[in-house]
Coordinates of C-alpha atoms in Angstrom, one line a residue:
X162 CA 4.0 84.4 4.3
X163 CA 0.7 85.8 2.4
X164 CA 1.8 82.2 0.4
X165 CA 1.7 80.1 2.8
X166 CA -1.0 77.3 3.0
X167 CA -3.1 76.9 6.1
X168 CA -5.2 74.6 7.7
X169 CA -8.3 75.9 9.5
X170 CA -10.8 73.5 10.8
X171 CA -14.4 74.1 11.1
X172 CA -17.4 73.3 13.4
X173 CA -16.9 69.3 12.5
X174 CA -13.4 69.6 12.8
X175 CA -13.1 71.0 15.9
X176 CA -15.5 69.3 17.2
X177 CA -13.1 66.0 16.5
X178 CA -10.3 67.2 18.1
X179 CA -8.0 65.1 20.4
X180 CA -7.9 68.0 22.9
X181 CA -11.7 68.2 23.0
X182 CA -13.3 66.2 25.7
X183 CA -14.0 62.3 25.0
X184 CA -17.7 62.6 26.2
X185 CA -17.8 65.7 23.6
X186 CA -15.8 64.5 20.8
X187 CA -17.5 63.7 17.3
X188 CA -14.3 61.5 15.5
X189 CA -14.4 61.8 11.4
X190 CA -14.6 59.3 9.2
X191 CA -11.8 58.1 7.3
X192 CA -13.5 59.3 3.9
X193 CA -13.1 62.8 5.8
X194 CA -8.9 62.3 5.8
X195 CA -9.3 60.5 1.8
X196 CA -11.3 63.7 0.8
X197 CA -8.5 66.4 1.7
X198 CA -5.6 64.1 0.4
X199 CA -7.7 64.2 -3.0
X200 CA -7.9 67.7 -2.9
X201 CA -4.6 68.5 -1.7
X202 CA -3.5 66.4 -5.1
X203 CA -6.0 67.2 -7.7
X204 CA -7.5 70.7 -6.7
X205 CA -10.4 71.6 -8.0
X206 CA -10.7 68.8 -9.8
X207 CA -11.0 66.6 -7.4
X208 CA -13.9 64.8 -7.0
X209 CA -14.7 65.5 -3.1
X210 CA -14.4 68.7 -1.2
X211 CA -12.9 68.4 2.9
X212 CA -15.4 70.8 3.4
X213 CA -17.6 69.3 5.6
X214 CA -14.6 69.9 8.4
X215 CA -11.9 71.9 7.1
X216 CA -11.2 74.5 5.0
X217 CA -7.6 74.9 2.8
X218 CA -6.4 78.1 2.2
X219 CA -3.5 78.7 -0.4
X220 CA -4.4 75.4 -1.4
X221 CA -2.3 76.5 -5.0
X222 CA 1.0 77.0 -2.9
X223 CA 0.9 73.3 -1.6
X224 CA 3.6 71.6 -2.7
X225 CA 3.5 68.0 -2.5
X226 CA 1.6 65.7 -0.2
X227 CA 3.6 62.9 2.4
X228 CA 1.3 59.9 4.4
X229 CA 2.5 57.9 7.0
X230 CA 0.3 55.3 7.9
X231 CA 1.2 53.4 11.0
X232 CA -1.8 50.2 11.3
X233 CA -1.7 48.9 15.0
X234 CA -1.9 52.0 17.1
X235 CA -5.5 53.2 18.1
X236 CA -6.4 56.9 19.9
X237 CA -7.2 55.5 23.1
X238 CA -2.7 54.6 22.9
X239 CA -2.4 58.1 21.9
X240 CA -4.2 59.5 24.6
X241 CA -2.3 57.1 27.1
X242 CA 1.0 57.9 25.3
X243 CA 0.7 61.2 24.4
X244 CA 3.7 62.5 26.5
X245 CA 6.0 60.2 24.7
X246 CA 5.1 61.8 21.4
X247 CA 6.5 65.6 21.7
X248 CA 8.1 65.9 18.1
X249 CA 4.0 65.4 17.1
X250 CA 2.7 67.9 19.7
X251 CA 5.1 70.1 18.6
X252 CA 4.5 69.6 14.6
X253 CA 0.9 69.0 14.7
X254 CA -1.5 72.1 15.6
X255 CA -4.4 69.5 14.2
X256 CA -4.8 66.3 15.9
X257 CA -7.8 64.8 15.5
X258 CA -9.8 61.0 15.8
X259 CA -11.0 59.3 13.0
X260 CA -13.2 56.2 12.6
X261 CA -11.7 53.6 10.9
X262 CA -12.2 50.1 9.7
X263 CA -9.9 47.3 11.9
X264 CA -8.5 45.9 8.3
X265 CA -8.8 47.0 4.8
X266 CA -7.4 50.7 5.9
X267 CA -5.3 51.2 2.8
X268 CA -8.5 50.0 1.1
X269 CA -10.6 52.5 2.6
X270 CA -7.9 55.4 2.2
X271 CA -6.8 54.6 -1.6
X272 CA -10.2 53.5 -3.1
X273 CA -12.1 55.9 -5.1
X274 CA -15.0 54.5 -6.9
X275 CA -15.8 56.8 -9.9
X276 CA -17.7 57.2 -12.9
X277 CA -14.6 56.9 -15.2
X278 CA -16.0 59.8 -17.8
X279 CA -15.8 63.6 -18.3
X280 CA -16.2 66.0 -15.4
X281 CA -18.7 68.2 -16.9
X282 CA -20.7 64.5 -17.2
X283 CA -20.2 63.9 -13.5
X284 CA -21.6 67.8 -13.3
X285 CA -24.6 66.8 -15.0
X286 CA -25.4 63.7 -13.9
X287 CA -25.1 64.9 -10.1
X288 CA -25.0 68.7 -9.6
X289 CA -21.5 69.1 -8.6
X290 CA -18.9 66.9 -8.4
X291 CA -19.0 65.8 -4.8
X292 CA -22.6 65.1 -5.3
X293 CA -21.2 62.5 -8.0
X294 CA -18.6 61.1 -5.7
X295 CA -21.5 60.5 -2.9
X296 CA -23.7 59.1 -5.6
X297 CA -21.5 56.4 -7.2
X298 CA -18.9 55.4 -4.4
X299 CA -19.9 52.0 -2.4
X300 CA -20.3 53.2 1.5
X301 CA -20.3 49.3 2.9
X302 CA -16.7 49.2 3.6
X303 CA -17.5 53.2 5.4
X304 CA -20.5 51.3 7.4
X305 CA -18.4 49.3 8.3
X306 CA -16.1 51.3 10.1
X307 CA -19.0 52.8 12.4
X308 CA -21.5 49.3 12.6
X309 CA -18.9 46.7 13.6
X310 CA -21.5 44.3 13.3
X311 CA -21.1 44.3 9.3
X312 CA -20.2 41.0 8.0
X313 CA -17.8 40.7 4.8
X314 CA -17.9 39.0 2.1
X315 CA -16.0 35.4 2.1
X316 CA -13.4 36.4 -0.7
X317 CA -12.8 39.8 1.8
X318 CA -14.0 42.1 -1.1
X319 CA -17.6 42.8 -1.5
X320 CA -19.0 41.6 -4.3
X321 CA -19.9 43.4 -7.6
X322 CA -23.1 44.5 -7.2
X323 CA -24.0 46.0 -10.6
X324 CA -23.8 42.8 -12.1
X325 CA -26.5 41.3 -10.0
X326 CA -30.0 41.3 -11.8
X327 CA -32.2 43.7 -10.0
X328 CA -35.7 43.1 -8.5
X329 CA -38.8 43.2 -11.0
X330 CA -39.9 47.2 -11.5
X331 CA -36.5 48.5 -10.5
X332 CA -34.1 50.6 -13.3
X333 CA -30.8 51.0 -10.9
X334 CA -29.5 49.8 -7.9
X335 CA -31.3 50.7 -5.0
X336 CA -28.3 50.5 -2.9
X337 CA -28.1 54.3 -4.8
X338 CA -30.5 56.0 -3.3
X339 CA -29.3 54.7 0.5
X340 CA -27.5 58.3 2.8
X341 CA -24.2 58.2 2.8
X342 CA -22.4 57.5 6.4
X343 CA -21.8 61.3 6.3
X344 CA -25.6 62.7 5.1
X345 CA -26.7 60.9 8.1
X346 CA -24.0 62.4 10.4
X347 CA -25.4 65.4 9.1
X348 CA -29.1 64.3 9.5
X349 CA -28.5 63.6 13.0
X350 CA -29.7 59.8 12.6
X351 CA -28.5 58.0 15.4
X352 CA -24.7 55.9 14.8
X353 CA -23.0 54.1 17.0
X354 CA -19.8 56.3 17.5
X355 CA -17.9 57.6 20.2
X356 CA -17.5 60.5 22.2
X357 CA -20.6 63.3 21.8
X358 CA -22.6 60.9 20.1
X359 CA -21.9 58.1 22.4
X360 CA -23.5 60.0 25.1
X361 CA -26.3 60.9 23.0
X362 CA -27.4 57.7 22.3
X363 CA -26.5 55.8 25.5
X364 CA -29.2 54.2 25.2
X365 CA -29.8 53.2 22.0
X366 CA -29.3 49.6 20.3
X367 CA -28.7 48.3 16.6
X368 CA -31.6 47.3 15.1
X369 CA -29.6 43.4 14.5
X370 CA -26.5 41.9 16.6
X371 CA -25.4 41.2 13.1
X372 CA -26.0 42.8 9.3
X373 CA -25.7 41.4 6.2
X374 CA -24.1 43.8 3.3
X375 CA -26.5 44.9 1.8
X376 CA -27.3 44.8 -2.2
X377 CA -29.6 45.6 -5.0
X378 CA -31.7 43.0 -4.1
X379 CA -32.2 43.7 -0.5
X380 CA -35.8 44.2 1.0
X381 CA -37.0 47.5 1.7
X382 CA -39.6 48.3 4.6
X383 CA -41.4 51.2 5.1
X384 CA -41.3 52.8 8.7
X385 CA -43.4 55.3 10.9
X386 CA -43.7 56.2 14.9
X387 CA -46.3 58.0 16.3
X388 CA -45.2 60.0 19.3
X389 CA -47.1 61.1 22.2
X390 CA -46.2 64.1 24.7
X391 CA -45.0 62.9 28.4
X392 CA -44.7 63.8 31.7
X393 CA -41.3 64.7 31.1
X394 CA -42.4 67.4 28.3
X395 CA -40.3 65.0 25.7
X396 CA -42.2 63.1 23.1
X397 CA -42.2 59.4 23.6
X398 CA -43.2 56.3 21.3
X399 CA -46.6 55.2 21.1
X400 CA -47.2 53.5 18.4
X401 CA -44.6 51.7 15.3
X402 CA -45.7 50.8 12.0
X403 CA -43.8 48.5 9.7
X404 CA -44.9 47.4 5.8
X405 CA -42.9 45.3 3.3
X406 CA -42.9 46.2 0.0
X407 CA -46.1 44.2 -1.1
X408 CA -47.7 46.9 0.9
X409 CA -48.8 44.5 3.8
X410 CA -48.2 45.0 7.4
X411 CA -44.9 43.7 8.9
X412 CA -44.9 44.9 11.7
X413 CA -47.6 46.8 14.1
X414 CA -47.9 47.5 18.0
X415 CA -48.8 50.5 20.3
X416 CA -46.3 50.8 22.9
X417 CA -46.2 52.1 26.3
X418 CA -43.9 55.2 27.8
X419 CA -42.4 54.9 30.4
X420 CA -43.7 58.1 31.3
X421 CA -47.1 59.2 31.7
X422 CA -48.8 60.8 28.6
X423 CA -49.7 64.4 29.3
X424 CA -51.1 65.1 25.9
X425 CA -51.9 62.2 23.1
X426 CA -51.7 65.3 20.5
X427 CA -54.2 62.9 18.6
X428 CA -54.7 65.8 15.7
X429 CA -51.4 64.5 14.2
X430 CA -50.6 61.2 16.1
X431 CA -54.4 59.5 16.1
X432 CA -53.5 58.2 19.4
X433 CA -56.5 58.1 22.0
X434 CA -56.7 57.3 25.2
X435 CA -59.3 54.5 24.4
X436 CA -56.3 53.0 22.3
X437 CA -53.6 53.3 25.2
X438 CA -55.9 51.9 27.9
X439 CA -54.2 48.4 28.1
X440 CA -51.6 48.7 26.2
X441 CA -48.6 47.3 27.8
X442 CA -45.8 46.4 25.4
X443 CA -43.0 49.1 26.6
X444 CA -40.1 49.7 24.4
X445 CA -37.6 47.0 25.6
X446 CA -40.1 44.7 24.1
X447 CA -40.1 46.3 20.3
X448 CA -36.2 45.7 20.2
X449 CA -36.7 42.1 20.8
X450 CA -39.5 41.8 18.3
X451 CA -38.1 43.7 15.6
X452 CA -34.7 42.5 16.4
X453 CA -36.0 39.5 15.8
X454 CA -37.9 39.7 12.7
X455 CA -35.9 42.2 10.6
X456 CA -33.6 40.4 7.9
X457 CA -29.8 41.9 8.6
X458 CA -30.1 42.8 5.5
X459 CA -33.3 45.2 5.7
X460 CA -33.3 49.0 4.2
X461 CA -35.3 51.0 6.1
X462 CA -37.4 54.0 4.0
X463 CA -39.2 56.8 5.6
X464 CA -39.9 60.2 5.5
X465 CA -37.3 62.1 7.8
X466 CA -36.6 58.5 9.3
X467 CA -34.1 60.1 11.8
X468 CA -37.4 61.5 14.0
X469 CA -38.4 57.9 14.0
X470 CA -35.3 56.0 14.8
X471 CA -34.9 58.5 17.4
X472 CA -38.1 57.9 19.1
X473 CA -37.7 53.8 18.8
X474 CA -34.1 54.8 20.1
X475 CA -32.7 52.4 17.5
X476 CA -29.8 52.5 15.1
X477 CA -29.9 50.7 11.3
X478 CA -27.0 51.0 8.9
X479 CA -29.2 50.9 5.6
X480 CA -32.0 53.9 5.3
X481 CA -33.8 56.0 2.5
X482 CA -35.0 59.1 3.2
X483 CA -38.3 60.6 0.9
X484 CA -37.4 63.8 2.4
X485 CA -34.1 64.1 0.7
X486 CA -34.6 61.7 -2.4
X487 CA -37.7 64.2 -3.5
X488 CA -37.4 67.9 -4.3
X489 CA -39.9 70.1 -6.1
X490 CA -38.6 73.5 -5.4
X491 CA -35.7 72.8 -7.3
X492 CA -33.8 74.8 -4.7
X493 CA -30.9 72.3 -2.6
X494 CA -31.6 70.8 1.1
X495 CA -35.4 71.9 0.9
X496 CA -37.4 69.4 2.2
X497 CA -41.2 68.6 1.1
X498 CA -44.3 67.3 3.8
X499 CA -44.8 63.9 2.9
X500 CA -48.8 64.8 2.4
X501 CA -47.2 66.8 -0.3
X502 CA -45.2 64.1 -2.3
X503 CA -48.1 61.4 -1.3
X504 CA -50.7 63.8 -3.5
X505 CA -48.3 65.1 -6.1
X506 CA -46.2 61.7 -7.5
X507 CA -48.6 58.7 -6.3
X508 CA -52.1 61.0 -6.3
X509 CA -53.2 59.8 -2.9
X510 CA -54.6 61.9 0.1
X511 CA -53.0 61.1 3.0
X512 CA -53.0 62.8 6.6
X513 CA -56.5 64.0 6.2
X514 CA -58.3 62.4 9.0
X515 CA -59.7 64.3 11.5
X516 CA -58.6 61.6 13.7
X517 CA -55.6 62.0 13.4
X518 CA -52.1 60.6 10.9
X519 CA -52.1 56.7 10.6
X520 CA -48.7 55.3 10.6
X521 CA -49.5 52.4 8.2
X522 CA -50.3 55.2 5.5
X523 CA -47.4 57.2 5.9
X524 CA -44.8 53.9 5.4
X525 CA -46.8 52.9 2.8
X526 CA -46.7 56.7 1.3
X527 CA -43.3 56.4 2.0
X528 CA -42.2 53.0 0.2
X529 CA -44.3 53.6 -2.9
X530 CA -42.2 56.6 -3.2
X531 CA -39.2 54.8 -3.3
X532 CA -41.0 52.2 -5.9
X533 CA -42.1 54.7 -8.0
X534 CA -38.4 56.4 -8.5
X535 CA -36.9 53.2 -9.2
X536 CA -39.2 52.5 -11.3
X537 CA -37.9 55.9 -13.3
X538 CA -34.7 57.3 -12.8
X539 CA -32.2 58.7 -10.5
X540 CA -33.8 62.1 -11.2
X541 CA -37.5 61.3 -10.9
X542 CA -38.5 63.6 -8.3
X543 CA -35.1 65.8 -7.9
X544 CA -35.9 69.5 -9.8
X545 CA -32.5 70.1 -8.4
X546 CA -30.7 67.4 -10.1
X547 CA -33.3 67.5 -13.3
X548 CA -32.5 71.3 -13.8
X549 CA -28.6 71.0 -13.6
X550 CA -29.3 68.0 -16.0
X551 CA -31.3 70.2 -18.6
X552 CA -29.0 73.2 -18.0
X553 CA -26.5 70.5 -20.1
X554 CA -28.8 69.0 -22.7
X555 CA -29.1 73.0 -23.4
X556 CA -25.6 73.2 -23.5
X557 CA -25.5 70.5 -26.1
X558 CA -27.9 71.9 -28.1
X559 CA -25.7 74.7 -28.9
X560 CA -22.8 73.1 -29.3
X561 CA -20.8 73.4 -26.2
X562 CA -20.6 69.7 -25.1
X563 CA -18.8 67.1 -26.5
X564 CA -20.8 64.0 -28.9
X565 CA -19.9 61.9 -26.1
X566 CA -22.0 64.2 -23.6
X567 CA -24.5 64.3 -26.1
X568 CA -25.3 60.5 -26.9
X569 CA -24.8 60.6 -22.4
X570 CA -27.9 63.1 -21.6
X571 CA -30.1 61.2 -24.5
X572 CA -30.4 57.8 -22.0
X573 CA -31.7 57.6 -18.4
X574 CA -29.3 54.7 -17.4
X575 CA -27.0 55.4 -14.2
X576 CA -23.3 56.0 -14.3
X577 CA -21.2 53.5 -15.1
X578 CA -19.0 52.4 -11.9
X579 CA -15.8 52.0 -12.6
X580 CA -13.2 51.2 -9.2
X581 CA -10.3 53.4 -9.5
X582 CA -7.7 54.4 -6.4
X583 CA -6.9 57.9 -5.5
X584 CA -3.6 57.8 -7.2
X585 CA -5.3 56.3 -10.3
X586 CA -6.9 60.1 -10.2
X587 CA -3.5 61.5 -10.0
X588 CA -1.8 59.8 -13.0
X589 CA -4.7 61.2 -15.2
X590 CA -3.3 64.6 -13.9
X591 CA 0.5 63.3 -14.6
X592 CA 0.8 63.9 -11.0
X593 CA 3.8 61.6 -9.9
X594 CA 2.8 59.1 -6.3
X595 CA 4.7 56.4 -4.4
X596 CA 3.7 53.8 -1.7
X597 CA 6.4 52.7 0.2
X598 CA 5.8 49.3 2.3
X599 CA 7.2 46.9 4.8
X600 CA 4.0 44.8 5.2
X601 CA 4.0 41.4 4.6
X602 CA 0.8 41.0 3.3
X603 CA 0.3 42.3 0.0
X604 CA -3.1 41.0 -1.2
X605 CA -4.8 44.9 -0.1
X606 CA -2.0 46.3 -2.5
X607 CA -2.0 44.2 -5.1
X608 CA -5.8 45.1 -5.4
X609 CA -5.5 48.6 -5.9
X610 CA -1.5 48.6 -7.0
X611 CA -1.4 45.7 -8.7
X612 CA 0.5 47.2 -12.5
X613 CA 2.9 49.1 -9.9
X614 CA 3.7 46.4 -8.4
X615 CA 4.6 44.7 -11.8
X616 CA 7.4 45.5 -14.3
X617 CA 5.5 48.3 -16.1
X618 CA 7.9 50.8 -16.9
X619 CA 5.0 53.5 -18.1
X620 CA 3.0 53.1 -14.9
X621 CA 6.5 53.3 -12.9
X622 CA 7.0 56.5 -14.1
X623 CA 4.0 57.8 -11.9
X624 CA 3.4 55.4 -9.4
X625 CA 5.8 53.7 -7.9
X626 CA 5.8 50.9 -5.4
X627 CA 8.1 49.3 -3.1
X628 CA 8.2 46.3 -0.4
X629 CA 11.1 47.2 1.9
X630 CA 12.5 44.9 4.6
X631 CA 12.3 47.0 7.7
X632 CA 9.9 49.9 9.3
X633 CA 13.5 51.9 9.1
X634 CA 13.9 51.6 5.7
X635 CA 10.2 52.6 4.7
X636 CA 11.1 55.7 6.5
X637 CA 14.5 56.5 5.3
X638 CA 13.0 55.8 1.5
X639 CA 10.4 58.2 2.4
X640 CA 12.8 60.8 3.5
X641 CA 15.5 60.7 1.1
X642 CA 12.9 60.4 -2.3
X643 CA 9.7 62.1 -0.6
X644 CA 10.4 65.3 -3.2
X645 CA 10.4 64.0 -6.3
X646 CA 6.4 62.9 -5.7
X647 CA 3.7 65.2 -5.6
X648 CA 2.2 62.3 -3.3
X649 CA 3.7 59.6 -1.1
X650 CA 2.2 57.0 0.5
X651 CA 4.4 55.0 3.6
X652 CA 2.3 52.0 5.3
X653 CA 3.5 50.7 8.5
X654 CA 1.9 47.5 10.1
X655 CA 3.2 47.2 13.6
X656 CA 4.4 43.8 14.9
X657 CA 2.5 42.1 17.8
X658 CA 5.7 42.0 19.5
X659 CA 5.9 46.1 19.2
X660 CA 2.6 46.4 21.5
X661 CA 3.2 43.3 23.4
X662 CA 4.1 44.8 26.7
X663 CA 3.6 48.7 28.2
X664 CA 7.6 49.1 27.5
X665 CA 7.6 47.6 24.2
X666 CA 4.6 50.1 23.5
X667 CA 6.2 53.1 24.8
X668 CA 9.5 51.9 22.9
X669 CA 7.8 51.9 19.7
X670 CA 5.7 55.0 20.4
X671 CA 9.0 57.3 21.3
X672 CA 10.4 55.9 17.9
X673 CA 7.4 56.7 15.8
X674 CA 7.6 60.2 17.6
X675 CA 11.1 60.3 15.6
X676 CA 10.0 59.1 11.9
X677 CA 7.3 61.9 12.3
X678 CA 9.9 64.2 12.8
X679 CA 12.3 63.1 10.2
X680 CA 9.5 63.1 8.0
X681 CA 8.7 66.4 8.4
X682 CA 12.3 67.6 8.1
X683 CA 12.2 66.2 4.9
X684 CA 9.0 67.7 3.0
X685 CA 9.4 70.6 1.3
X686 CA 8.1 74.2 2.5
X687 CA 4.6 74.6 2.0
X688 CA 4.2 70.9 2.1
X689 CA 1.4 68.9 3.8
X690 CA 2.3 66.0 6.4
X691 CA -0.3 63.4 7.6
X692 CA 0.2 61.1 10.1
X693 CA -2.6 58.4 10.7
X694 CA -1.8 56.2 13.5
X695 CA -5.0 53.1 13.3
X696 CA -5.5 50.2 14.4
X697 CA -5.1 47.4 12.4
X698 CA -5.1 43.3 12.5
X699 CA -2.5 44.0 15.5
X700 CA -5.9 45.7 17.4
X701 CA -8.6 44.0 15.0
X702 CA -11.8 45.2 17.8
X703 CA -10.4 49.1 17.7
X704 CA -12.2 51.5 15.7
X705 CA -10.9 54.9 16.2
X706 CA -7.6 56.1 14.7
X707 CA -5.4 59.4 14.9
X708 CA -5.1 61.6 12.1
X709 CA -2.1 64.6 12.3
X710 CA -2.3 67.3 9.7
X711 CA -0.5 69.7 8.9
X712 CA 1.4 72.1 6.4
X713 CA 5.2 73.2 6.9
X714 CA 5.9 76.8 6.8
X715 CA 9.5 78.4 6.1

C-alpha cells in the first residue's frame, strides 16, 4: 500500500470540485487536465506540471492511463443526473468542473505545441520545462474556451503566425508576451468564468462583443486608470487613459464614480476636486465608448493591468503585463515598480510631479517598455531568464553542453515552434498509445493522428488508431486492449437522439456509468482512469465539462 499512486488535490483543485457550492466553485482549464496526462505519461520529462491543482504522489508506480472522452454532456447534465451515475460516484473521489471549448475537444486535449529540441535547450531558454510550455504554446484555443466570443479562422484551424511578417521593430512575435490564461487566473485578472469568479465579476463586461484572433500584427494599446476613495470605502474609477503604439492619445476621460468621493488621493491619482467639478460621464458611458473604439484583436498593455481592468469592471482576453515581463532582481515572481523600470530601461523620470501620477505618462511608459523588449529579445529586462541562459552558456564553455546547444545559445532568436501532440511526445519515449473512436467526422483526428490513420507499420507499433462502428465497440475494444498500451484515449460523440428527451438522456447517462465501471475493472492496479464529460457539437453553447480522475487500488 506504500507504493500506491495517489492524487491529492491542492486548493485550486478543491475549488473546482463539483461538490463545492456553485457560487464558490472555480473551474479548472483543459490545460490542467492535459498537464496531468502529460505528467503521467512522461513523468519528470514532461514539459507540463499539474502542480497548480493536484499532487500526484508515487507517480513512478503508475502503470498506465486510460481516458474516456464523451462529447455531448456538460457539468449541468452531471449535476442534474448525478443520481443516475452510482458507479462513478463510487469510483471517483475527485469529480471536477473544467472549462472546455464547445468543439475541437480532441485538439485541446492532445495538441501540445512545443519546441522540438533537446531538454537542456528548453531549460536554458525558459528556465524550466513548464515555462517553455507556457512560452511556446498557442493559447488561443484555451482563450476561446473562456471568452466564447473569440472568432475562429475560416478554415477552422488557426493561422501559422510564425509565417507572418512582424511589424517594424519587432524581433519576435508579440503574442509570446501575452499572459497565458492560467497566468491571468493566478494574477487575479477578471475572466468570464463560472462559480466564484462569476459572482465576483457579475457587474463586469467584456471590452468587445466579438473578438478576432490575436496575431503578431495585432495593435497594442497602453492602458492606465486612476482611482479615488469613495463613501463605500472602496477605490472607484475616476480617470481612464489609453495611448496607441505611436504614442498618440487614443482615449482619455474623467469618470464620475457612482458614490461620493471622500479622498481624492491626489498624491497618487493626480485627481483634484477642481478636475472632477463638472464631470458627468459614468462608467457605463466609458464601457460603451471603449467597446466602439477598441479593435477586436487589441492587445492591452500596462503595469499590473489587473488593477486597471478591475477598476474599469471590464474583461479582456489579450494582455501584456510589464510587472511580469520585467524582472530586475533575478528572483522569480518579484515585481518592480513602473517608476524604477522607466528609469532603468527608458532613462525616463516618471511619477515625480507633486501633483500626483499622470495616467498618460504611466501607460506610455508601459507601452514603451514592451516595444523596447520586442526590439531586443525574449531575455531583455528579465534577469531571471538571463541568469539561466548564462548558466548554460558557461556549461557549453566547459564542455558540458552539446555543439547544437553552443550554436543555439549564440543566437538571440526565439525557439522554433513545432506542433506535436501528446502522443508524439509519448512516441519519443517509446510509450505505446491507442486512440479508439466511433466519431463520424475524423477531420480533427486527421490533423493530429494522420500517420497512425495510415498504413505505416513503424508508427502503428507505438501509436494505434481505430475507427469503430459503435460506442459499445469502442468501450469493448478499450476494455480488451487497454493493458497493451501505456496510454489509451477512447472518444465517443453522443448523437442528437441520445439527448433528445429527458428519458433518452437518462438512459444514455446510465449506459455511460456502466462503461466507466467496465473500464475501471479493466485497468491494472495502479492504473489511472480519467473520464471527461464535455459538451461537443451536440451542445455547442456549453463551455463547462466534468473531469473525473482516480487511480485504481488493489
